[in-house]
Amino acid sequence: MTNSFKSISQFRQDFPILKQDVNGKPLVYLGNGATTQKPQIVIDTLREYYEQDNANVHRGVHTLSARATDAYEGARTKVKNFINAASEKEIIFTRGTTDSINLVASSYGHANIGQGDEILVTAMEHHSNIVPWQMLCQRTGATLKVIPINQRGELLFDEFKQLISERTKLLAIVHVSNALGTINPIEEMITIAHQNGVPVLVDGAQAIAHISVDVQKLDIDFYAFSGHKMFGPTGIGVLYGKQALLDAMPPYQGGGDMISVVSFSGTTYNDLPYKFEAGTPNIAGVIGLGAAIDYLSAIGLDNIAAYEHHLLDVLTKQAQNIDGLRIIGQAEHKTSILSFLIDGAHAADIGELLDQQGIAIRAGHHCAMPVMEFFHINASARASLAFYNNEEDISRFISALNSSLALLR
Ligand code: 7TS
């Protein structure tokens, strides 16, 4: 390992949860695709907010409310800078990626997509970027079209170019597949979509903690992500949307904070971003997310990406030496995820035996059943990395896998 890689893995010390034994062995956490662990600074920020500043935002005339509001809006600026949005008005706080996509499906979808229109997704989407569109199609009579993938788990680009047409009203694509680890060529796809006048929503749930994202440079129309997958709290997420699109969209939910004037003769709505933030928001979650962003930015996404690339290489090479191991997802451009099956062993059994040795992975369909269907499997085992993992974690994982297989086969 080079020195700079070593210094990145030192950040592991900031994560108290990783210092424990599980089932008598030091924890090796490889469940990062499902959720990431929280550094001390995020935990402290949440505690300090509740100990010192807790109050409702945008309402109170008192000091605590002013502090809470400043911290809440300060975190919005941090998110804006993190993804290089043009304005805070383009940053909507939601419950997570799922909520962000449902917001676009309900609001943008209702206003812009109708009978005979098409929505284009890929065959490697998480259910969160399938089901909201299916529900919209059921309501409107629009049709969902699917860009196919190959056996390596890469999109068929020529098929994409064939499928996009004047009927396409939205392209909704995953940036990084949670089931395969594939990094999709979103820049090229956005260019082609825009040449056809089609806006693009990108599901960034698995990308945001691993790849640096510049929404202006990529010319992304909507970008959705979750705080809990980027070392922030659960229950908080972001929808980035271009201001012109968000301005033209009707509100998603009605209630407090999203209004300007309410009377029984009619209601006018608040400006962006508040138009889409009805009700008391997850104030602590937003402030905690701001702390996670400061933390991530200090390490640097490009440093993280280079280190994780190295770790994935080491992991993949060692896994390939295991007799009967089949990697699901062998795209040329991948990040952080090793999805696999082993002849003669069920994914769930592998997961359980690893857990007995203190190693946390995920086994199942990963909420990407169409991916499982494509590969003719029911489930896979998945080890997913974060920057706090190291080569020792990988050695522990590989040797635990070998001893599990000795029991299973
Ligand atoms: N999109 C992708 C690509 C995801 O991986 C996930 C969650 C979501 C959307 C939904 O995010 P949420 O925060 O709204 O739930 N993926 C996983 C996973 O791979 N294992 O557990 C959750």
Coordinates of C-alpha atoms and ligand atoms in Angstrom, one line a residue:
M1 CA 0.0 0.0 0.0
T2 CA 1.3 3.5 -0.8
N3 CA 1.6 6.1 2.0
S4 CA -1.4 8.1 0.9
F5 CA -3.6 4.9 0.9
K6 CA -2.4 4.1 4.4
S7 CA -3.3 7.6 5.6
I8 CA -6.8 7.2 4.2
S9 CA -7.4 3.9 6.1
Q10 CA -6.3 5.7 9.3
F11 CA -9.7 7.5 9.2
R12 CA -11.1 4.2 10.4
Q13 CA -10.2 5.4 13.9
D14 CA -13.0 8.0 13.7
F15 CA -15.7 5.3 13.6
P16 CA -16.4 4.1 17.1
I17 CA -18.7 1.3 16.0
L18 CA -15.8 -0.4 14.1
K19 CA -13.9 -0.9 17.3
Q20 CA -16.1 -3.7 18.7
D21 CA -15.9 -7.4 18.5
V22 CA -18.9 -9.2 17.0
N23 CA -19.3 -12.9 17.8
G24 CA -16.0 -12.9 19.5
K25 CA -14.0 -11.5 16.6
P26 CA -13.1 -7.9 15.6
L27 CA -15.8 -6.5 13.4
V28 CA -15.1 -6.4 9.6
Y29 CA -17.9 -4.2 8.2
L30 CA -18.5 -4.9 4.5
G31 CA -22.2 -3.9 4.4
N32 CA -21.5 -0.3 3.2
G33 CA -23.8 -0.6 0.2
A34 CA -26.7 -1.1 2.6
T35 CA -25.6 1.7 4.9
T36 CA -22.4 3.3 6.1
Q37 CA -21.1 3.8 9.6
K38 CA -20.9 7.2 11.2
P39 CA -17.8 9.0 12.3
Q40 CA -17.6 10.5 15.8
I41 CA -18.0 14.1 14.4
V42 CA -21.5 13.2 13.0
I43 CA -22.5 11.5 16.2
D44 CA -21.3 14.5 18.3
T45 CA -23.0 17.0 15.9
L46 CA -26.3 15.2 16.5
R47 CA -25.9 15.1 20.2
E48 CA -24.8 18.7 20.4
Y49 CA -27.7 19.8 18.4
Y50 CA -30.2 18.1 20.8
E51 CA -28.2 19.2 23.8
Q52 CA -27.8 22.9 22.8
D53 CA -29.8 24.1 19.9
N54 CA -33.0 22.1 19.4
A55 CA -35.8 24.2 18.1
N56 CA -38.1 24.4 15.1
V57 CA -36.7 26.1 12.0
H58 CA -37.9 29.1 10.0
R59 CA -40.5 29.9 12.7
G60 CA -39.2 31.0 16.1
V61 CA -38.2 34.5 17.1
H62 CA -36.0 33.1 19.8
T63 CA -32.3 32.4 19.9
L64 CA -32.5 28.6 19.7
S65 CA -34.7 28.7 16.6
A66 CA -32.3 31.1 15.0
R67 CA -29.4 28.8 15.7
A68 CA -31.2 25.8 14.5
T69 CA -32.3 27.6 11.3
D70 CA -28.7 28.8 10.7
A71 CA -27.3 25.3 11.1
Y72 CA -30.1 23.8 8.9
E73 CA -29.6 26.3 6.1
G74 CA -25.8 26.1 6.5
A75 CA -26.0 22.4 5.8
R76 CA -27.9 23.2 2.6
T77 CA -25.0 25.3 1.5
K78 CA -22.6 22.5 2.3
V79 CA -24.7 20.1 0.1
K80 CA -24.8 22.7 -2.7
N81 CA -21.0 23.1 -2.6
F82 CA -20.5 19.3 -2.4
I83 CA -22.2 18.6 -5.7
N84 CA -21.5 22.0 -7.1
A85 CA -25.2 23.0 -7.6
A86 CA -25.8 26.6 -8.8
S87 CA -27.9 27.6 -5.9
E88 CA -29.3 26.5 -2.5
K89 CA -32.8 26.7 -4.2
E90 CA -31.8 23.5 -6.1
I91 CA -31.2 21.5 -2.9
I92 CA -34.4 19.8 -1.5
F93 CA -34.1 17.8 1.7
T94 CA -36.1 14.6 1.6
R95 CA -36.1 11.3 3.6
G96 CA -33.7 9.7 1.2
T97 CA -33.1 8.5 -2.4
T98 CA -36.4 6.7 -2.5
D99 CA -38.3 9.7 -1.3
S100 CA -36.4 12.0 -3.8
I101 CA -37.4 9.8 -6.7
N102 CA -41.0 9.5 -5.6
L103 CA -41.1 13.3 -5.4
V104 CA -40.0 13.6 -9.0
A105 CA -42.3 10.8 -10.2
S106 CA -45.3 12.4 -8.4
S107 CA -44.7 16.1 -9.1
Y108 CA -42.7 16.3 -12.4
G109 CA -44.3 13.1 -13.6
H110 CA -47.9 14.2 -13.1
A111 CA -47.2 17.6 -14.8
N112 CA -45.2 16.3 -17.8
I113 CA -45.8 12.6 -18.5
G114 CA -49.0 11.2 -20.0
Q115 CA -50.7 8.6 -22.2
G116 CA -48.4 7.3 -24.9
D117 CA -45.2 8.8 -23.4
E118 CA -42.2 6.7 -22.4
I119 CA -39.9 6.7 -19.4
L120 CA -36.6 5.0 -20.0
V121 CA -34.7 3.2 -17.2
T122 CA -31.9 0.6 -17.2
A123 CA -32.1 -3.1 -16.4
M124 CA -29.8 -2.6 -13.4
E125 CA -32.1 -0.2 -11.4
H126 CA -32.8 -0.6 -7.7
H127 CA -36.5 -1.0 -7.0
S128 CA -36.6 2.6 -5.9
N129 CA -36.0 3.7 -9.5
I130 CA -38.5 1.2 -11.0
V131 CA -41.6 1.1 -8.9
P132 CA -42.3 4.9 -8.7
W133 CA -42.2 5.0 -12.5
Q134 CA -44.4 1.9 -12.8
M135 CA -46.9 3.6 -10.5
L136 CA -46.8 6.7 -12.6
C137 CA -47.3 4.6 -15.8
Q138 CA -50.3 2.9 -14.2
R139 CA -51.9 6.3 -13.4
T140 CA -51.1 8.0 -16.7
G141 CA -51.0 5.3 -19.4
A142 CA -47.3 6.0 -20.0
T143 CA -44.9 3.1 -20.8
L144 CA -41.7 2.0 -19.0
K145 CA -38.9 1.1 -21.4
V146 CA -35.8 -0.8 -20.2
I147 CA -32.2 -0.4 -21.6
P148 CA -30.7 -4.0 -21.5
I149 CA -27.4 -5.0 -20.0
N150 CA -24.7 -7.6 -21.0
Q151 CA -23.3 -10.6 -19.0
R152 CA -20.6 -8.3 -17.5
G153 CA -23.3 -6.1 -16.2
E154 CA -22.8 -3.1 -18.5
L155 CA -25.4 -1.2 -20.4
L156 CA -25.9 -1.8 -24.1
F157 CA -25.2 1.7 -25.3
D158 CA -26.4 1.1 -28.9
E159 CA -29.7 -0.2 -27.5
F160 CA -30.0 2.9 -25.4
K161 CA -29.6 5.1 -28.6
Q162 CA -32.2 3.0 -30.3
L163 CA -34.7 3.2 -27.4
I164 CA -34.6 7.0 -26.9
S165 CA -37.1 8.7 -29.1
E166 CA -39.5 11.6 -29.3
R167 CA -41.9 9.6 -27.1
T168 CA -39.3 9.5 -24.3
K169 CA -40.1 12.1 -21.6
L170 CA -37.6 11.1 -19.0
L171 CA -34.4 9.0 -18.6
A172 CA -34.0 7.7 -15.1
I173 CA -30.7 5.9 -14.6
V174 CA -28.6 4.6 -11.7
H175 CA -25.1 6.1 -11.4
V176 CA -23.6 3.1 -9.7
S177 CA -25.5 -0.2 -9.5
N178 CA -25.9 -1.6 -6.0
A179 CA -26.1 -5.2 -7.2
L180 CA -23.2 -5.1 -9.7
G181 CA -21.0 -2.2 -8.8
T182 CA -21.1 -0.9 -12.4
I183 CA -20.4 2.8 -12.9
N184 CA -22.7 3.9 -15.8
P185 CA -21.4 6.4 -18.4
I186 CA -23.9 9.0 -17.2
E187 CA -22.1 11.9 -18.9
E188 CA -22.4 10.4 -22.4
M189 CA -26.0 9.3 -21.7
I190 CA -27.0 12.8 -20.5
T191 CA -25.5 14.3 -23.7
I192 CA -27.5 12.0 -25.9
A193 CA -30.7 12.5 -23.8
H194 CA -30.4 16.2 -24.0
Q195 CA -29.8 16.1 -27.8
N196 CA -33.2 14.4 -27.8
G197 CA -34.8 17.0 -25.5
V198 CA -35.1 14.4 -22.7
P199 CA -34.4 15.4 -19.0
V200 CA -32.3 13.0 -16.9
L201 CA -32.8 11.8 -13.3
V202 CA -29.7 10.1 -11.8
D203 CA -30.1 7.8 -8.8
G204 CA -26.8 8.6 -7.0
A205 CA -27.4 6.4 -3.9
Q206 CA -24.3 4.2 -4.4
A207 CA -22.2 6.9 -6.1
I208 CA -22.3 9.9 -3.7
A209 CA -19.8 8.5 -1.2
H210 CA -17.4 7.0 -3.8
I211 CA -17.3 9.4 -6.8
S212 CA -17.0 13.1 -6.9
V213 CA -20.2 14.5 -8.6
D214 CA -20.5 17.9 -10.3
V215 CA -24.1 18.4 -11.3
Q216 CA -23.4 21.4 -13.4
K217 CA -20.5 19.9 -15.3
L218 CA -22.5 16.7 -15.9
D219 CA -25.6 18.9 -16.7
I220 CA -27.7 16.6 -14.6
D221 CA -31.4 17.5 -14.3
F222 CA -32.2 15.6 -11.1
Y223 CA -29.8 13.8 -8.7
A224 CA -31.1 11.8 -5.8
F225 CA -29.1 10.5 -2.8
S226 CA -29.3 9.4 0.8
G227 CA -27.4 10.7 3.9
H228 CA -27.0 7.3 5.4
K229 CA -24.9 6.0 2.5
M230 CA -22.4 8.8 2.9
F231 CA -21.6 8.5 6.6
G232 CA -24.6 10.8 7.6
P233 CA -27.7 10.0 9.6
T234 CA -30.6 7.8 8.4
G235 CA -33.9 9.4 7.4
I236 CA -32.4 12.3 5.5
G237 CA -31.6 12.6 1.8
V238 CA -31.4 15.1 -1.0
L239 CA -33.1 15.8 -4.3
Y240 CA -31.0 18.1 -6.5
G241 CA -33.0 19.6 -9.3
K242 CA -32.3 22.3 -11.8
Q243 CA -34.1 25.5 -10.7
A244 CA -36.0 26.0 -13.9
L245 CA -37.4 22.4 -13.6
L246 CA -38.2 22.7 -9.9
D247 CA -39.8 26.1 -10.3
A248 CA -42.2 24.7 -12.9
M249 CA -43.2 21.7 -10.9
P250 CA -46.3 21.5 -8.6
P251 CA -45.8 20.9 -4.9
Y252 CA -45.4 17.2 -3.8
Q253 CA -46.9 17.4 -0.3
G254 CA -49.0 20.1 1.3
G255 CA -48.6 21.5 4.8
G256 CA -46.6 23.9 6.8
D257 CA -43.5 25.7 5.5
M258 CA -44.3 25.0 1.8
I259 CA -46.9 27.8 1.7
S260 CA -46.7 31.6 1.2
V261 CA -50.3 32.5 2.0
V262 CA -53.2 30.2 3.0
S263 CA -56.9 31.1 2.9
F264 CA -60.0 29.1 2.3
S265 CA -60.3 30.9 -1.0
G266 CA -56.9 29.5 -2.1
T267 CA -53.2 29.0 -1.2
T268 CA -50.0 30.3 -2.8
Y269 CA -46.9 28.3 -2.4
N270 CA -43.5 29.2 -0.9
D271 CA -40.4 29.7 -3.1
L272 CA -37.8 27.1 -3.7
P273 CA -36.6 25.0 -1.9
Y274 CA -39.3 25.3 0.7
K275 CA -42.1 24.6 -1.8
F276 CA -41.0 20.9 -1.6
E277 CA -40.3 20.8 2.2
A278 CA -43.7 20.5 3.8
G279 CA -43.9 20.1 7.6
T280 CA -41.2 20.2 10.2
P281 CA -38.1 18.7 8.5
N282 CA -35.5 16.3 9.9
I283 CA -33.5 19.1 11.3
A284 CA -31.0 17.0 13.2
G285 CA -30.6 14.8 10.2
V286 CA -29.8 17.7 7.9
I287 CA -27.3 19.2 10.3
G288 CA -25.7 15.7 10.8
L289 CA -25.5 15.4 7.0
G290 CA -23.7 18.7 6.9
A291 CA -21.1 17.3 9.3
A292 CA -20.7 14.2 7.2
I293 CA -20.1 16.3 4.1
D294 CA -17.5 18.4 5.9
Y295 CA -15.8 15.2 7.0
L296 CA -15.9 13.6 3.5
S297 CA -14.7 16.8 1.8
A298 CA -11.7 17.0 4.2
I299 CA -10.6 13.5 3.1
G300 CA -11.4 14.2 -0.6
L301 CA -13.6 12.2 -2.8
D302 CA -10.9 11.7 -5.4
N303 CA -8.5 10.3 -2.7
I304 CA -11.3 8.0 -1.5
A305 CA -12.1 6.8 -5.1
A306 CA -8.4 6.0 -5.8
Y307 CA -8.0 4.1 -2.5
E308 CA -11.3 2.1 -3.0
H309 CA -10.3 1.3 -6.5
H310 CA -7.1 -0.3 -5.2
L311 CA -9.1 -2.2 -2.4
L312 CA -11.6 -3.5 -4.9
D313 CA -8.7 -4.8 -7.1
V314 CA -7.2 -6.6 -4.2
L315 CA -10.5 -8.0 -3.1
T316 CA -11.5 -9.1 -6.7
K317 CA -8.1 -10.8 -7.3
Q318 CA -8.2 -12.8 -4.1
A319 CA -11.9 -13.7 -4.6
Q320 CA -11.2 -15.0 -8.1
N321 CA -8.8 -17.6 -6.5
I322 CA -11.6 -19.2 -4.6
D323 CA -12.7 -22.4 -6.4
G324 CA -16.2 -22.1 -7.8
L325 CA -16.7 -18.4 -7.0
R326 CA -18.6 -16.5 -9.7
I327 CA -18.5 -12.7 -9.7
I328 CA -21.9 -11.1 -10.6
G329 CA -20.9 -7.8 -12.3
Q330 CA -17.6 -7.6 -14.1
A331 CA -18.0 -4.2 -15.8
E332 CA -14.9 -2.4 -16.9
H333 CA -15.8 0.5 -14.7
K334 CA -16.8 -0.5 -11.2
T335 CA -16.7 0.8 -7.7
S336 CA -16.7 -0.7 -4.2
I337 CA -18.9 -3.7 -4.7
L338 CA -18.2 -7.4 -5.1
S339 CA -21.3 -9.4 -5.7
F340 CA -20.7 -13.1 -5.9
L341 CA -22.0 -16.6 -5.8
I342 CA -20.2 -19.8 -4.9
D343 CA -21.0 -23.2 -6.4
G344 CA -22.7 -25.4 -3.8
A345 CA -23.4 -22.7 -1.3
H346 CA -26.5 -20.4 -0.7
A347 CA -25.8 -16.7 -0.5
A348 CA -27.7 -16.5 2.8
D349 CA -25.7 -19.4 4.3
I350 CA -22.4 -17.7 3.3
G351 CA -23.7 -14.5 5.0
E352 CA -24.5 -16.3 8.2
L353 CA -21.3 -18.2 8.5
L354 CA -19.3 -15.0 7.8
D355 CA -21.3 -13.2 10.5
Q356 CA -20.3 -15.9 13.0
Q357 CA -16.7 -14.9 12.3
G358 CA -17.4 -11.2 12.8
I359 CA -17.8 -10.3 9.2
A360 CA -20.8 -8.3 8.0
I361 CA -21.9 -8.6 4.3
R362 CA -25.3 -8.5 2.6
A363 CA -27.0 -11.5 1.0
G364 CA -30.2 -11.3 -1.0
H365 CA -31.7 -9.8 -4.1
H366 CA -30.4 -6.3 -3.1
C367 CA -33.8 -4.7 -4.1
A368 CA -32.8 -5.3 -7.7
M369 CA -34.8 -8.3 -8.6
P370 CA -34.7 -7.7 -12.3
V371 CA -30.8 -7.9 -12.1
M372 CA -31.2 -11.3 -10.4
E373 CA -33.7 -12.4 -13.0
F374 CA -31.2 -11.4 -15.8
F375 CA -28.5 -13.6 -14.3
H376 CA -30.9 -16.4 -13.5
I377 CA -30.2 -16.3 -9.8
N378 CA -32.3 -15.6 -6.7
A379 CA -29.7 -13.9 -4.6
S380 CA -26.1 -13.0 -4.4
A381 CA -23.7 -12.4 -1.6
R382 CA -22.3 -8.8 -1.6
A383 CA -19.2 -7.4 0.1
S384 CA -19.2 -3.6 -0.3
L385 CA -16.3 -1.4 0.7
A386 CA -15.8 2.1 2.2
F387 CA -12.6 4.1 2.8
Y388 CA -12.4 2.8 6.3
N389 CA -11.8 -0.7 5.1
N390 CA -8.3 -2.0 4.6
E391 CA -6.4 -5.0 3.2
E392 CA -6.6 -6.7 6.6
D393 CA -10.4 -6.7 6.3
I394 CA -10.0 -8.3 2.9
S395 CA -7.7 -11.0 4.2
R396 CA -10.1 -11.7 7.1
F397 CA -13.0 -11.9 4.7
I398 CA -11.2 -14.2 2.2
S399 CA -10.0 -16.6 4.9
A400 CA -13.4 -16.6 6.6
L401 CA -15.0 -17.4 3.3
N402 CA -12.6 -20.3 2.7
S403 CA -13.4 -21.7 6.2
S404 CA -17.2 -21.2 5.6
L405 CA -16.9 -23.1 2.3
A406 CA -15.1 -26.0 4.0
L407 CA -18.3 -26.3 6.1
L408 CA -20.8 -25.8 3.3
R409 CA -19.4 -28.1 0.6
Ligands
7TS1 N1 -30.9 3.3 -5.3 C1 -29.9 2.5 -5.1 C2 -28.9 2.3 -6.2 C3 -29.6 1.9 -3.9 O1 -28.6 1.1 -3.7 C4 -30.6 2.1 -2.8 C5 -30.4 1.4 -1.5 C6 -31.6 3.0 -3.0 C7 -31.8 3.6 -4.3 C8 -32.6 3.3 -2.0 O2 -32.0 4.2 -1.0 P1 -32.8 4.6 0.3 O3 -31.8 5.2 1.2 O4 -33.9 5.4 -0.1 O5 -33.3 3.3 0.9 N2 -29.7 0.2 -1.5 C9 -29.5 -0.7 -0.6 C10 -28.7 -1.8 -0.7 O6 -28.0 -2.0 -1.7 N3 -28.8 -2.6 0.4 O7 -29.7 -2.0 1.2 C11 -30.1 -0.8 0.6

